[in-house]
Amino acid sequence: MKRSFSRLRMYMVSMACFLLLFAGILSGCSRESGNEASAAAANGKEVTLVIGAYSIAKDALADILPKFQQEWKAKTGQTVKFQESYEASGTQARAIIGGFEADVTLLAMEGDVDKLVKAGLVKKQWRDTADQGMITRSIVVLGTREGNPLGIRDFEDLTKPGVKVLYPNPQTSGGAQWDINAIYGAGLKLSEKQGEKNPAYAKAFLEKVHRNVESLDKSGRASMAAFEYGVGDVVVTYENELLARIKQGKKYDVVIPEYTIKIENPAAVVDQYADQHGTRKVAEAFVEYLREKEAQTVFADYGFRPVNEEVLQANESRFKVPVGQFDISYLGGWDQVRKTLYSKKGIWYQVLAGL
């Protein structure tokens, strides 16, 4: 009896080992066939495109995605389904680097796409397209309560005692970096009026504004949400954020500073994941579609300044160019800005620490 029980136990152990081995083989097969299945789906009647975008693009994309679906279906007979994620630009870039397998990304600034290039996810040639990879433009403006009760006219008014200011955190938000670049650049412009382009003056100007900041939110969208809830007197934000809300019936005034920065927002195929998923063809078509008239018209309706020249001319009366507008090159380009403003010992962190 003992011998029979021993044999039975050995048989059960052997079977358990065999089943574990077989399960491992099946698991390996399923992993190997996963990409094949994904590629097969991409070449079949249905394809899923994963979008990782910065939060401010969400509303416009809600209208754009169905239009692209219709166009792609008419051209190819293939149905496109979308999986979407919206986060602050810096947060979204880190998520993609960390393993969120987006096929296409729309981010607030080219520096966040460059992070994906450094991670080996996006090719260095992503700018070798129309408009250097950009799909929308905007400017940094000031939003006030209806009627502008504090009489805000420029960035200088944000330094006055008692003025409560909102803008997001540049550690997580690309929009925040545009906001801070605009304020710092306005300080440089004001210093030039006094005789020379003076970084020390610009830093002091940024410090004065920052003293009046109520909170540093995660994203530009979060700052706008706080403003809508009644926090603060003035929000520093993208022009399109305010225009889109005014269109929805919100009662805000838009103040365009004399000196402000031109914002440019990129889109790119995340090459590694698009190739892995077998979605490159549709991903490239989608990014190209974002620059076409139909999509650009939607962007314009949501307050973005189009990169498509035809659509821009059709909306010329809506988008005034400020007399003192400057772009990122005025600050030395993004590499210089990252070094001087946002490095660990940079101007922004000195302002934050009160140094």
PDB file of N, CA and C in Angstrom, residues 5 20-21 29 47 62 73-74 78 95 104 140 161 166 183-184 199-201 204 222-223 228 239 273 278 304 315 329:
ATOM      1  N   PHE A   5       1.063   4.137  -2.872  1.00  0.00           N
ATOM      2  CA  PHE A   5       0.885   5.567  -2.575  1.00  0.00           C
ATOM      3  C   PHE A   5       2.092   6.374  -3.040  1.00  0.00           C
ATOM      4  N   LEU A  20       3.207  22.488 -15.695  1.00  0.00           N
ATOM      5  CA  LEU A  20       3.880  23.782 -15.557  1.00  0.00           C
ATOM      6  C   LEU A  20       4.731  24.094 -16.767  1.00  0.00           C
ATOM      7  N   LEU A  21       5.468  23.075 -17.255  1.00  0.00           N
ATOM      8  CA  LEU A  21       6.311  23.250 -18.432  1.00  0.00           C
ATOM      9  C   LEU A  21       5.462  23.576 -19.649  1.00  0.00           C
ATOM     10  N   CYS A  29       4.334  31.012 -26.376  1.00  0.00           N
ATOM     11  CA  CYS A  29       3.718  31.065 -27.701  1.00  0.00           C
ATOM     12  C   CYS A  29       2.763  32.239 -27.801  1.00  0.00           C
ATOM     13  N   VAL A  47      -8.151  48.147 -36.987  1.00  0.00           N
ATOM     14  CA  VAL A  47      -6.859  48.461 -36.401  1.00  0.00           C
ATOM     15  C   VAL A  47      -7.088  49.371 -35.199  1.00  0.00           C
ATOM     16  N   ALA A  62     -11.516  65.044 -29.610  1.00  0.00           N
ATOM     17  CA  ALA A  62     -12.832  64.401 -29.531  1.00  0.00           C
ATOM     18  C   ALA A  62     -13.612  64.578 -30.832  1.00  0.00           C
ATOM     19  N   LYS A  73     -11.632  54.928 -43.315  1.00  0.00           N
ATOM     20  CA  LYS A  73     -12.550  53.872 -43.745  1.00  0.00           C
ATOM     21  C   LYS A  73     -12.874  54.015 -45.230  1.00  0.00           C
ATOM     22  N   ALA A  74     -13.113  55.266 -45.672  1.00  0.00           N
ATOM     23  CA  ALA A  74     -13.434  55.509 -47.076  1.00  0.00           C
ATOM     24  C   ALA A  74     -12.245  55.194 -47.985  1.00  0.00           C
ATOM     25  N   GLN A  78     -10.781  50.042 -43.903  1.00  0.00           N
ATOM     26  CA  GLN A  78     -10.364  49.576 -42.580  1.00  0.00           C
ATOM     27  C   GLN A  78     -10.977  50.452 -41.486  1.00  0.00           C
ATOM     28  N   ALA A  95       5.376  58.637 -19.151  1.00  0.00           N
ATOM     29  CA  ALA A  95       4.583  57.406 -19.208  1.00  0.00           C
ATOM     30  C   ALA A  95       4.957  56.569 -20.430  1.00  0.00           C
ATOM     31  N   VAL A 104       1.070  57.026 -31.385  1.00  0.00           N
ATOM     32  CA  VAL A 104       1.191  58.438 -31.781  1.00  0.00           C
ATOM     33  C   VAL A 104       1.147  59.277 -30.520  1.00  0.00           C
ATOM     34  N   VAL A 140       0.854  82.600 -25.218  1.00  0.00           N
ATOM     35  CA  VAL A 140       0.539  82.681 -23.792  1.00  0.00           C
ATOM     36  C   VAL A 140      -0.230  83.977 -23.545  1.00  0.00           C
ATOM     37  N   PRO A 161       0.697  93.809  -5.493  1.00  0.00           N
ATOM     38  CA  PRO A 161       0.259  93.160  -4.249  1.00  0.00           C
ATOM     39  C   PRO A 161      -1.221  92.778  -4.315  1.00  0.00           C
ATOM     40  N   LEU A 166      -2.524  82.146 -11.201  1.00  0.00           N
ATOM     41  CA  LEU A 166      -2.456  80.699 -11.383  1.00  0.00           C
ATOM     42  C   LEU A 166      -1.624  80.364 -12.612  1.00  0.00           C
ATOM     43  N   ILE A 183       6.810  84.757 -19.330  1.00  0.00           N
ATOM     44  CA  ILE A 183       7.043  85.768 -18.287  1.00  0.00           C
ATOM     45  C   ILE A 183       8.513  86.170 -18.250  1.00  0.00           C
ATOM     46  N   TYR A 184       9.392  85.177 -18.282  1.00  0.00           N
ATOM     47  CA  TYR A 184      10.834  85.461 -18.264  1.00  0.00           C
ATOM     48  C   TYR A 184      11.233  86.248 -19.509  1.00  0.00           C
ATOM     49  N   PRO A 199      19.424  89.215 -18.113  1.00  0.00           N
ATOM     50  CA  PRO A 199      18.850  88.034 -17.461  1.00  0.00           C
ATOM     51  C   PRO A 199      18.545  88.247 -15.981  1.00  0.00           C
ATOM     52  N   ALA A 200      19.355  89.052 -15.281  1.00  0.00           N
ATOM     53  CA  ALA A 200      19.113  89.294 -13.855  1.00  0.00           C
ATOM     54  C   ALA A 200      17.797  90.039 -13.660  1.00  0.00           C
ATOM     55  N   TYR A 201      17.530  90.988 -14.533  1.00  0.00           N
ATOM     56  CA  TYR A 201      16.267  91.732 -14.473  1.00  0.00           C
ATOM     57  C   TYR A 201      15.097  90.778 -14.732  1.00  0.00           C
ATOM     58  N   ALA A 204      14.402  88.571 -11.739  1.00  0.00           N
ATOM     59  CA  ALA A 204      13.719  89.333 -10.683  1.00  0.00           C
ATOM     60  C   ALA A 204      12.249  89.555 -11.035  1.00  0.00           C
ATOM     61  N   ALA A 222      -5.559  71.542 -15.469  1.00  0.00           N
ATOM     62  CA  ALA A 222      -5.872  71.586 -14.038  1.00  0.00           C
ATOM     63  C   ALA A 222      -5.910  73.026 -13.521  1.00  0.00           C
ATOM     64  N   SER A 223      -5.014  73.875 -14.021  1.00  0.00           N
ATOM     65  CA  SER A 223      -5.034  75.289 -13.630  1.00  0.00           C
ATOM     66  C   SER A 223      -6.326  75.959 -14.083  1.00  0.00           C
ATOM     67  N   GLU A 228     -11.828  77.979 -12.897  1.00  0.00           N
ATOM     68  CA  GLU A 228     -13.280  77.858 -13.059  1.00  0.00           C
ATOM     69  C   GLU A 228     -13.982  77.660 -11.717  1.00  0.00           C
ATOM     70  N   GLU A 239      -3.794  80.672 -25.124  1.00  0.00           N
ATOM     71  CA  GLU A 239      -4.936  81.395 -25.688  1.00  0.00           C
ATOM     72  C   GLU A 239      -6.083  80.443 -26.008  1.00  0.00           C
ATOM     73  N   TYR A 273       6.911  51.626 -30.950  1.00  0.00           N
ATOM     74  CA  TYR A 273       5.641  50.970 -30.641  1.00  0.00           C
ATOM     75  C   TYR A 273       4.784  50.787 -31.889  1.00  0.00           C
ATOM     76  N   GLY A 278       2.511  46.976 -35.570  1.00  0.00           N
ATOM     77  CA  GLY A 278       2.129  46.887 -36.969  1.00  0.00           C
ATOM     78  C   GLY A 278       1.175  47.981 -37.402  1.00  0.00           C
ATOM     79  N   PHE A 304      -6.961  76.996 -31.268  1.00  0.00           N
ATOM     80  CA  PHE A 304      -5.555  76.834 -31.646  1.00  0.00           C
ATOM     81  C   PHE A 304      -5.275  77.649 -32.912  1.00  0.00           C
ATOM     82  N   ASN A 315      -8.862  82.367 -40.778  1.00  0.00           N
ATOM     83  CA  ASN A 315      -9.123  82.769 -39.390  1.00  0.00           C
ATOM     84  C   ASN A 315      -8.262  83.959 -38.959  1.00  0.00           C
ATOM     85  N   SER A 329      13.419  80.938 -29.899  1.00  0.00           N
ATOM     86  CA  SER A 329      14.783  81.321 -30.304  1.00  0.00           C
ATOM     87  C   SER A 329      15.248  82.590 -29.594  1.00  0.00           C
TER      88      SER A 329
END
